[in-house]
PDB file of N, CA and C in Angstrom:
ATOM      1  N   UNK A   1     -10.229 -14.124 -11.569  1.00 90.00           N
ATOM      2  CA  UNK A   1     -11.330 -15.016 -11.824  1.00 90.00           C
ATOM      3  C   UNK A   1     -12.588 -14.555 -11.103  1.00 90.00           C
ATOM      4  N   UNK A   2     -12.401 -13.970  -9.976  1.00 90.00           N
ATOM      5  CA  UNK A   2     -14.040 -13.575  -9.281  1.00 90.00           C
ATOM      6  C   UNK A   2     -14.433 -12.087  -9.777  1.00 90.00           C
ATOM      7  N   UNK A   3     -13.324 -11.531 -10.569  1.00 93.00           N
ATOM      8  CA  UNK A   3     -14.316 -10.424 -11.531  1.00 93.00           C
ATOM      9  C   UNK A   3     -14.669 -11.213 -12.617  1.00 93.00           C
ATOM     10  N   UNK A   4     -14.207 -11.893 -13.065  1.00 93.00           N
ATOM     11  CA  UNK A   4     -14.629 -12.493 -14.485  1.00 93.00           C
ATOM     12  C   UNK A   4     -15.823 -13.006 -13.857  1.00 93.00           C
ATOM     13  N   UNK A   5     -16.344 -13.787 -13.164  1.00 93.00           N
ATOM     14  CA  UNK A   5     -17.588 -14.601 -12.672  1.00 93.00           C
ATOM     15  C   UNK A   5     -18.439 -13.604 -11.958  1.00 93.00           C
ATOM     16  N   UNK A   6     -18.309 -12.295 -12.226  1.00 93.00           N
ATOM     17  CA  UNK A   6     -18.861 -11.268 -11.579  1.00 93.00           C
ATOM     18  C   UNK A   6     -19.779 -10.707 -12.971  1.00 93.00           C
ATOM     19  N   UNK A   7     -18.554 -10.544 -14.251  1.00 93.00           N
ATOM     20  CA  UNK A   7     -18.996  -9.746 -15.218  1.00 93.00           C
ATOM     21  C   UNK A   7     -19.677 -10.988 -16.077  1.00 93.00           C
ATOM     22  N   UNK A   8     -19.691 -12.165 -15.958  1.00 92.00           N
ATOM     23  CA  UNK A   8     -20.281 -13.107 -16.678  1.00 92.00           C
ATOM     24  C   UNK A   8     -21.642 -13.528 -15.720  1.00 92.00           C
ATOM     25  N   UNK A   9     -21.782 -13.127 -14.591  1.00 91.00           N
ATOM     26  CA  UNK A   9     -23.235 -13.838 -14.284  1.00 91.00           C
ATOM     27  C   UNK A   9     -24.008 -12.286 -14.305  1.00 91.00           C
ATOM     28  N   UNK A  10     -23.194 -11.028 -14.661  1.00 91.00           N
ATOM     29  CA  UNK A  10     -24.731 -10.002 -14.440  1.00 91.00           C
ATOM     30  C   UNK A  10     -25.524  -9.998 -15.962  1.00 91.00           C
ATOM     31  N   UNK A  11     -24.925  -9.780 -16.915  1.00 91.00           N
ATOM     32  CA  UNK A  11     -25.552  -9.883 -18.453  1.00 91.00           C
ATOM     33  C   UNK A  11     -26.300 -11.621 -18.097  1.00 91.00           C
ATOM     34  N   UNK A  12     -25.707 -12.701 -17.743  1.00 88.00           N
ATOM     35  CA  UNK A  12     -26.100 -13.518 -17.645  1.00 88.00           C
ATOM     36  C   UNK A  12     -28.164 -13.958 -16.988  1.00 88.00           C
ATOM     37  N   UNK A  13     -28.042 -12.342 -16.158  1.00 87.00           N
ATOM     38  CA  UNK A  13     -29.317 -12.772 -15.918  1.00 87.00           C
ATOM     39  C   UNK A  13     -30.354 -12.279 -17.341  1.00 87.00           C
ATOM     40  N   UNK A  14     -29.894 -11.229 -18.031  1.00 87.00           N
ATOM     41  CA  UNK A  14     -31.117 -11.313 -19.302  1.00 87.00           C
ATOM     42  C   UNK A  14     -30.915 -11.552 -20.361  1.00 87.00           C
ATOM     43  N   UNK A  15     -29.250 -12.237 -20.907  1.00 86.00           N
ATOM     44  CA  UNK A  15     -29.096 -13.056 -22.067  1.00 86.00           C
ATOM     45  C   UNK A  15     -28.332 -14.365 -21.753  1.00 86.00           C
ATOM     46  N   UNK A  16     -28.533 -15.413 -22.579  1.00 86.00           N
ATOM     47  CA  UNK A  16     -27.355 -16.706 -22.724  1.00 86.00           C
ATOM     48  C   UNK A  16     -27.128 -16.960 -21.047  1.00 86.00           C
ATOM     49  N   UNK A  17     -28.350 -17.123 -20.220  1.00 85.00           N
ATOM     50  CA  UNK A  17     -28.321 -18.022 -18.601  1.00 85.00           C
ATOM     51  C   UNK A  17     -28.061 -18.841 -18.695  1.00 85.00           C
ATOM     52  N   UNK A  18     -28.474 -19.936 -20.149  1.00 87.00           N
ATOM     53  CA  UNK A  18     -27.694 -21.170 -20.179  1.00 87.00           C
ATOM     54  C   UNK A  18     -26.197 -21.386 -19.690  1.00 87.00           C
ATOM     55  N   UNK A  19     -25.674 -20.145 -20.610  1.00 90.00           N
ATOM     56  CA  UNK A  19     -23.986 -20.853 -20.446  1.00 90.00           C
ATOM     57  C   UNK A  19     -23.551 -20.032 -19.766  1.00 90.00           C
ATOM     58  N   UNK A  20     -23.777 -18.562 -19.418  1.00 91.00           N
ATOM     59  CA  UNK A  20     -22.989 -17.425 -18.413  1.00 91.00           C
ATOM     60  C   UNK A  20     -23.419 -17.695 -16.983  1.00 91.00           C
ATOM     61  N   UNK A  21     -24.414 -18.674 -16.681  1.00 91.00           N
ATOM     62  CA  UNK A  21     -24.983 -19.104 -15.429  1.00 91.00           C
ATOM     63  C   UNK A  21     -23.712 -19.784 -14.740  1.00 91.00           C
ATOM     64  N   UNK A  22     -23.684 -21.290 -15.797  1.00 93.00           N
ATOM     65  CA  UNK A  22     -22.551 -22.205 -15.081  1.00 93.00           C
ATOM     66  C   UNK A  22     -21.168 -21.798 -15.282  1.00 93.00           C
ATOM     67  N   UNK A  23     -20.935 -20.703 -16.073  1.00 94.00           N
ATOM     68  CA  UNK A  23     -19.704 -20.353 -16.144  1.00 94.00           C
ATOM     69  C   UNK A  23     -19.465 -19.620 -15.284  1.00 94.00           C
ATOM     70  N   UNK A  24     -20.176 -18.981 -14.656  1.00 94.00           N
ATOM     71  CA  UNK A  24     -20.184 -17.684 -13.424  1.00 94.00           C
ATOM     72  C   UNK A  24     -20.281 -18.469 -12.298  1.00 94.00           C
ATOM     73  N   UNK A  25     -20.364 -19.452 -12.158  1.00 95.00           N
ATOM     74  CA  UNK A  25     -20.551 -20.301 -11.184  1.00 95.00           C
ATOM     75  C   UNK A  25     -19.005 -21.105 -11.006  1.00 95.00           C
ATOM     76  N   UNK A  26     -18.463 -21.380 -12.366  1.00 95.00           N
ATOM     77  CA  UNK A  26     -17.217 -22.382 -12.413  1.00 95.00           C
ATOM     78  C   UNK A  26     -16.340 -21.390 -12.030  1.00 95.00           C
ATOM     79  N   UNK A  27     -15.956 -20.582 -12.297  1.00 94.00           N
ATOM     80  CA  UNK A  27     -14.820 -19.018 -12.082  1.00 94.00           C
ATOM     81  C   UNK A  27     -14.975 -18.809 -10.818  1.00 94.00           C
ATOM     82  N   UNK A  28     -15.733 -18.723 -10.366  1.00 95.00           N
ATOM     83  CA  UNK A  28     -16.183 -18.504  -8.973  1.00 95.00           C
ATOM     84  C   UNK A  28     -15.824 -19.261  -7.642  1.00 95.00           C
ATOM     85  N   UNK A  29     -16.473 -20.529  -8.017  1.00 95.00           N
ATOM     86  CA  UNK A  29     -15.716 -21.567  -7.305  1.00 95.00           C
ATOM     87  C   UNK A  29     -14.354 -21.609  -6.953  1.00 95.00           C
ATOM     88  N   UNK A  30     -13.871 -21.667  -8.479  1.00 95.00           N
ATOM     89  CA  UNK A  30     -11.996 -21.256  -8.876  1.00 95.00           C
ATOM     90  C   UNK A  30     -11.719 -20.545  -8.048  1.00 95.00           C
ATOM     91  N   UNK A  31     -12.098 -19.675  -8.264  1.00 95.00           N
ATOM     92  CA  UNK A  31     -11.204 -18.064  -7.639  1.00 95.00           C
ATOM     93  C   UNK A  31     -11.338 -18.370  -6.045  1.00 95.00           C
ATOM     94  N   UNK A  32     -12.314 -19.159  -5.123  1.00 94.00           N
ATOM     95  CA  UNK A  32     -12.511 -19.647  -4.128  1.00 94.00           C
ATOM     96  C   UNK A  32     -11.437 -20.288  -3.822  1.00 94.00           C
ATOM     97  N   UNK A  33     -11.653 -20.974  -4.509  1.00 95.00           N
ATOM     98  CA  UNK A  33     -10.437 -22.358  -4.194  1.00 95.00           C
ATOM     99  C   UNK A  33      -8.737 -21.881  -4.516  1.00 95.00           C
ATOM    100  N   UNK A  34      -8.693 -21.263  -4.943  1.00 93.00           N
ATOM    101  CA  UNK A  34      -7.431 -20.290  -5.187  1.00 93.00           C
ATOM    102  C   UNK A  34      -7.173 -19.631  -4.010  1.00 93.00           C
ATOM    103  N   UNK A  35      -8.127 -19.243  -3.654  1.00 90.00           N
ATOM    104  CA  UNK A  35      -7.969 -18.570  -2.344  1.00 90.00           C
ATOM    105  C   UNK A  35      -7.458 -16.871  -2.864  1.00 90.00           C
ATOM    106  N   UNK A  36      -8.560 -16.311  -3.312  1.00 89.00           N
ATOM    107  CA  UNK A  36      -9.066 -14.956  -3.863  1.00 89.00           C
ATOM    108  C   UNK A  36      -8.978 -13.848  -2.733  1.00 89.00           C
ATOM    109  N   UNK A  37      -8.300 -12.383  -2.811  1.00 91.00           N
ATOM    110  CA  UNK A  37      -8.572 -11.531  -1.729  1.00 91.00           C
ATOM    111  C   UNK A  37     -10.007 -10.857  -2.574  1.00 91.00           C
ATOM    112  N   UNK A  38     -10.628 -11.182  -3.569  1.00 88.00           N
ATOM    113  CA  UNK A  38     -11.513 -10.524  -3.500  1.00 88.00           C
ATOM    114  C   UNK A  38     -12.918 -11.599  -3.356  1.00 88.00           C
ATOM    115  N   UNK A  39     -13.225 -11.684  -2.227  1.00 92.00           N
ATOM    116  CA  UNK A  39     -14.071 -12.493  -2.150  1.00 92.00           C
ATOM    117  C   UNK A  39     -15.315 -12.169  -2.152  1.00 92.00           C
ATOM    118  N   UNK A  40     -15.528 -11.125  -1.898  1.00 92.00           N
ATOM    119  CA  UNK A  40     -17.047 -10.553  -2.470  1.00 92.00           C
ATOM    120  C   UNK A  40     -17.462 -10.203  -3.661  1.00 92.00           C
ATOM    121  N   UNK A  41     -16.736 -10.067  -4.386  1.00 93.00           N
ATOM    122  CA  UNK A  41     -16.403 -10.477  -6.083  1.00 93.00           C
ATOM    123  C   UNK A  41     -16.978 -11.670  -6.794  1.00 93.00           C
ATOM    124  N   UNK A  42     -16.056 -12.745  -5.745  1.00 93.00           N
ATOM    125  CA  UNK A  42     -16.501 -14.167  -5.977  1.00 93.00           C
ATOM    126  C   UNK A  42     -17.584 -14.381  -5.665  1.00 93.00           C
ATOM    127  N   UNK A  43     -18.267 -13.973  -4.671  1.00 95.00           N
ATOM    128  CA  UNK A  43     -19.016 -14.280  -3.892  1.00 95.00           C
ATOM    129  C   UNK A  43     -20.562 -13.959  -4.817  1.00 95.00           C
ATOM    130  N   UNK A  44     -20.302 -12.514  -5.218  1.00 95.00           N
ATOM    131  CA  UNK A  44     -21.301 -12.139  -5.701  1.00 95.00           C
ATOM    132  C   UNK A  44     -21.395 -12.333  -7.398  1.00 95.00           C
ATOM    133  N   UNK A  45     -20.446 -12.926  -8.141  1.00 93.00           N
ATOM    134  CA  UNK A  45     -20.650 -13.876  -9.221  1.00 93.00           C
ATOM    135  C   UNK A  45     -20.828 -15.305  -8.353  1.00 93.00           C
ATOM    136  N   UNK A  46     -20.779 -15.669  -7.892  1.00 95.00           N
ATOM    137  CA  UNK A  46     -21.610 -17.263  -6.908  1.00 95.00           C
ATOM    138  C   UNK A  46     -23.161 -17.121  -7.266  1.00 95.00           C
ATOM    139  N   UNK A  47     -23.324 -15.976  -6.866  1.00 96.00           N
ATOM    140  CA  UNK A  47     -24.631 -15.414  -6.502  1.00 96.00           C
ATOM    141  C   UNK A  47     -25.693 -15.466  -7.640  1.00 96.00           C
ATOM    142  N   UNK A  48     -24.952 -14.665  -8.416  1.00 94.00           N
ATOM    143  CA  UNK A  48     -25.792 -14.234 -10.235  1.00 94.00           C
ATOM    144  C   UNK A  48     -26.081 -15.246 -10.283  1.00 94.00           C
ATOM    145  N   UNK A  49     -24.488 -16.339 -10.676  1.00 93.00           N
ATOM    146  CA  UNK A  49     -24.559 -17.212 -11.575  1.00 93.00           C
ATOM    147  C   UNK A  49     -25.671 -18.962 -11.136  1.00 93.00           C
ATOM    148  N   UNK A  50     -25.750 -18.634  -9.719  1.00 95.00           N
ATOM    149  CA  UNK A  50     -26.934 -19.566  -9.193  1.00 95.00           C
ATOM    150  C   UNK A  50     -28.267 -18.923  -9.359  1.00 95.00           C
ATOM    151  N   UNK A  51     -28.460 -17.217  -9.534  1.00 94.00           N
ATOM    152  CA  UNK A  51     -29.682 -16.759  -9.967  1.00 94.00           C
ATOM    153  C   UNK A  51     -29.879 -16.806 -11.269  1.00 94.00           C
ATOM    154  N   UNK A  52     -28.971 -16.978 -12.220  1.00 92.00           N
ATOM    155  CA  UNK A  52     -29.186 -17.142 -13.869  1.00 92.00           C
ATOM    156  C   UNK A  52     -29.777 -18.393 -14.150  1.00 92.00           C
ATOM    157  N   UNK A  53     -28.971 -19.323 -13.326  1.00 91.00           N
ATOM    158  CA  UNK A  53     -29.628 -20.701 -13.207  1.00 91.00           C
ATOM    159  C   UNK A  53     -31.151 -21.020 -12.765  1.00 91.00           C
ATOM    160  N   UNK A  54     -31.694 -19.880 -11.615  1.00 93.00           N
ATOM    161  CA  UNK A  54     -32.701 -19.852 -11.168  1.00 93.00           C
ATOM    162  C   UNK A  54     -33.620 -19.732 -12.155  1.00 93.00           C
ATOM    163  N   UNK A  55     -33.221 -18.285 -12.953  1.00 90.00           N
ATOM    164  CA  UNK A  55     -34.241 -17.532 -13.648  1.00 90.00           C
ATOM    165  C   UNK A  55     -34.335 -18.914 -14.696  1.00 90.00           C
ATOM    166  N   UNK A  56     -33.446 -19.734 -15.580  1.00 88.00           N
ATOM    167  CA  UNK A  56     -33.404 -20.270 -16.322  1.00 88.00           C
ATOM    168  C   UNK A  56     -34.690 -21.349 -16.151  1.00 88.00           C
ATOM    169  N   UNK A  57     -34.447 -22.304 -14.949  1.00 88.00           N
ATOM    170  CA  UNK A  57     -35.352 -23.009 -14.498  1.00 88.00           C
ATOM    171  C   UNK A  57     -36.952 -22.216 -14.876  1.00 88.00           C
ATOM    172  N   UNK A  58     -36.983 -20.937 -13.876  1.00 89.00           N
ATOM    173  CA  UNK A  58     -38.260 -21.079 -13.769  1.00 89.00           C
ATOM    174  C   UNK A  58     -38.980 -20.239 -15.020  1.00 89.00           C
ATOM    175  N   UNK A  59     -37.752 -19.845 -16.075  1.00 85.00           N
ATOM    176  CA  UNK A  59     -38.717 -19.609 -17.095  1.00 85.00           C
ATOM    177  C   UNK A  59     -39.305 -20.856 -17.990  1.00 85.00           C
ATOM    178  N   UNK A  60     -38.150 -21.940 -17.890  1.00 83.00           N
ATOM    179  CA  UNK A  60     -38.734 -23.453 -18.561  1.00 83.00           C
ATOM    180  C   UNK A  60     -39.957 -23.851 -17.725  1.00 83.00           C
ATOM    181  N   UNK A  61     -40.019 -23.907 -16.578  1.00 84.00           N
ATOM    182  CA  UNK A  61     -41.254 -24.187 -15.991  1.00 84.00           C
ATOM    183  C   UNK A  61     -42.602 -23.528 -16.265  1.00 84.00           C
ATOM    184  N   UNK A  62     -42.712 -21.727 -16.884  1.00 84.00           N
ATOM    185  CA  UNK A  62     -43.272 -21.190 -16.995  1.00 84.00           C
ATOM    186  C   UNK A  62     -43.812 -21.806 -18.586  1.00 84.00           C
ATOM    187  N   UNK A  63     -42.759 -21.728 -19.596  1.00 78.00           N
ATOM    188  CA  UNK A  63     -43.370 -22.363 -20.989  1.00 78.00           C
ATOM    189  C   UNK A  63     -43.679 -23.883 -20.744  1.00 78.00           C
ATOM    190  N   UNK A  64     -44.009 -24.251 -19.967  1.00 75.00           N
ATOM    191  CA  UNK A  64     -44.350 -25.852 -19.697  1.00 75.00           C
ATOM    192  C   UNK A  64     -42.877 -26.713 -20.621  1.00 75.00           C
ATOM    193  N   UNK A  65     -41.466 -26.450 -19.646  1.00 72.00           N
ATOM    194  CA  UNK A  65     -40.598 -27.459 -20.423  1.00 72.00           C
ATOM    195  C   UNK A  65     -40.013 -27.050 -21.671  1.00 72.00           C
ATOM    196  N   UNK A  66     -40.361 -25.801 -21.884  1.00 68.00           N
ATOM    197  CA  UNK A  66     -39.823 -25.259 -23.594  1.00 68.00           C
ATOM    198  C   UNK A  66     -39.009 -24.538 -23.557  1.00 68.00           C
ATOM    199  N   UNK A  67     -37.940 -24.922 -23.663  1.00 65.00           N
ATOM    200  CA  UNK A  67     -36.735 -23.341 -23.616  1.00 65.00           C
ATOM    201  C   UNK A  67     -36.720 -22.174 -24.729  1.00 65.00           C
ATOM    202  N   UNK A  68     -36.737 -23.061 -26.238  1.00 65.00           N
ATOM    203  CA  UNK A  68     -36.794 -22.369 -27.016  1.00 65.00           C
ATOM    204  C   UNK A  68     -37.790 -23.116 -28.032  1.00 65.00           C
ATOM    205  N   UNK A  69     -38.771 -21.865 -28.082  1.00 65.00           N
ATOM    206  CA  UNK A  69     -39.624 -22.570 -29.773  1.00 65.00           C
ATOM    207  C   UNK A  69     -39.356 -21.367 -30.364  1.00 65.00           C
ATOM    208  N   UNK A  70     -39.176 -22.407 -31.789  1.00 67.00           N
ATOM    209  CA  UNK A  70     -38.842 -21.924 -33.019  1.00 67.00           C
ATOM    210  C   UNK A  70     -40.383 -21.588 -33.727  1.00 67.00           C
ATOM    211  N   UNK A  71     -41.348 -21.932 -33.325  1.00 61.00           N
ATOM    212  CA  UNK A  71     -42.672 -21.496 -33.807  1.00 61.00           C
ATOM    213  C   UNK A  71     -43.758 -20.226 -34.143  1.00 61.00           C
TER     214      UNK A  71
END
């Protein structure tokens, strides 16, 4: 689980942050709470997947609130 939340939050930072954000985040946790020998694995899908979330935020903030226009 903390490679999976590894390989799902790095694509996660320049496609689909919506959903590879919190999923890289949920695996992660998991594999924590499992009690993982690879914890820098985990650690560093923790990481992405709270920076996918980041980037996500502050690109909605940047379009004033717009995630996606269809316009």
């Amino acid at each position: 689980m903390a490679v999976a939340s590894f390989l799902l939050g790095l694509p996660g930072l320049l496609v689909l942050n919506v959903v590879l954000g919190p999923a890289a985040v949920v695996l992660a946790l998991v594999a924590f709470a499992r009690g993982t020998r690879r914890r820098g694995r985990a650690a560093l899908g923790l990481a992405l997947g709270v920076a996918d979330l980041a980037i996500m935020v502050a690109v909605t903030v940047a379009n004033h609130g717009v995630i996606w226009s269809f316009t």
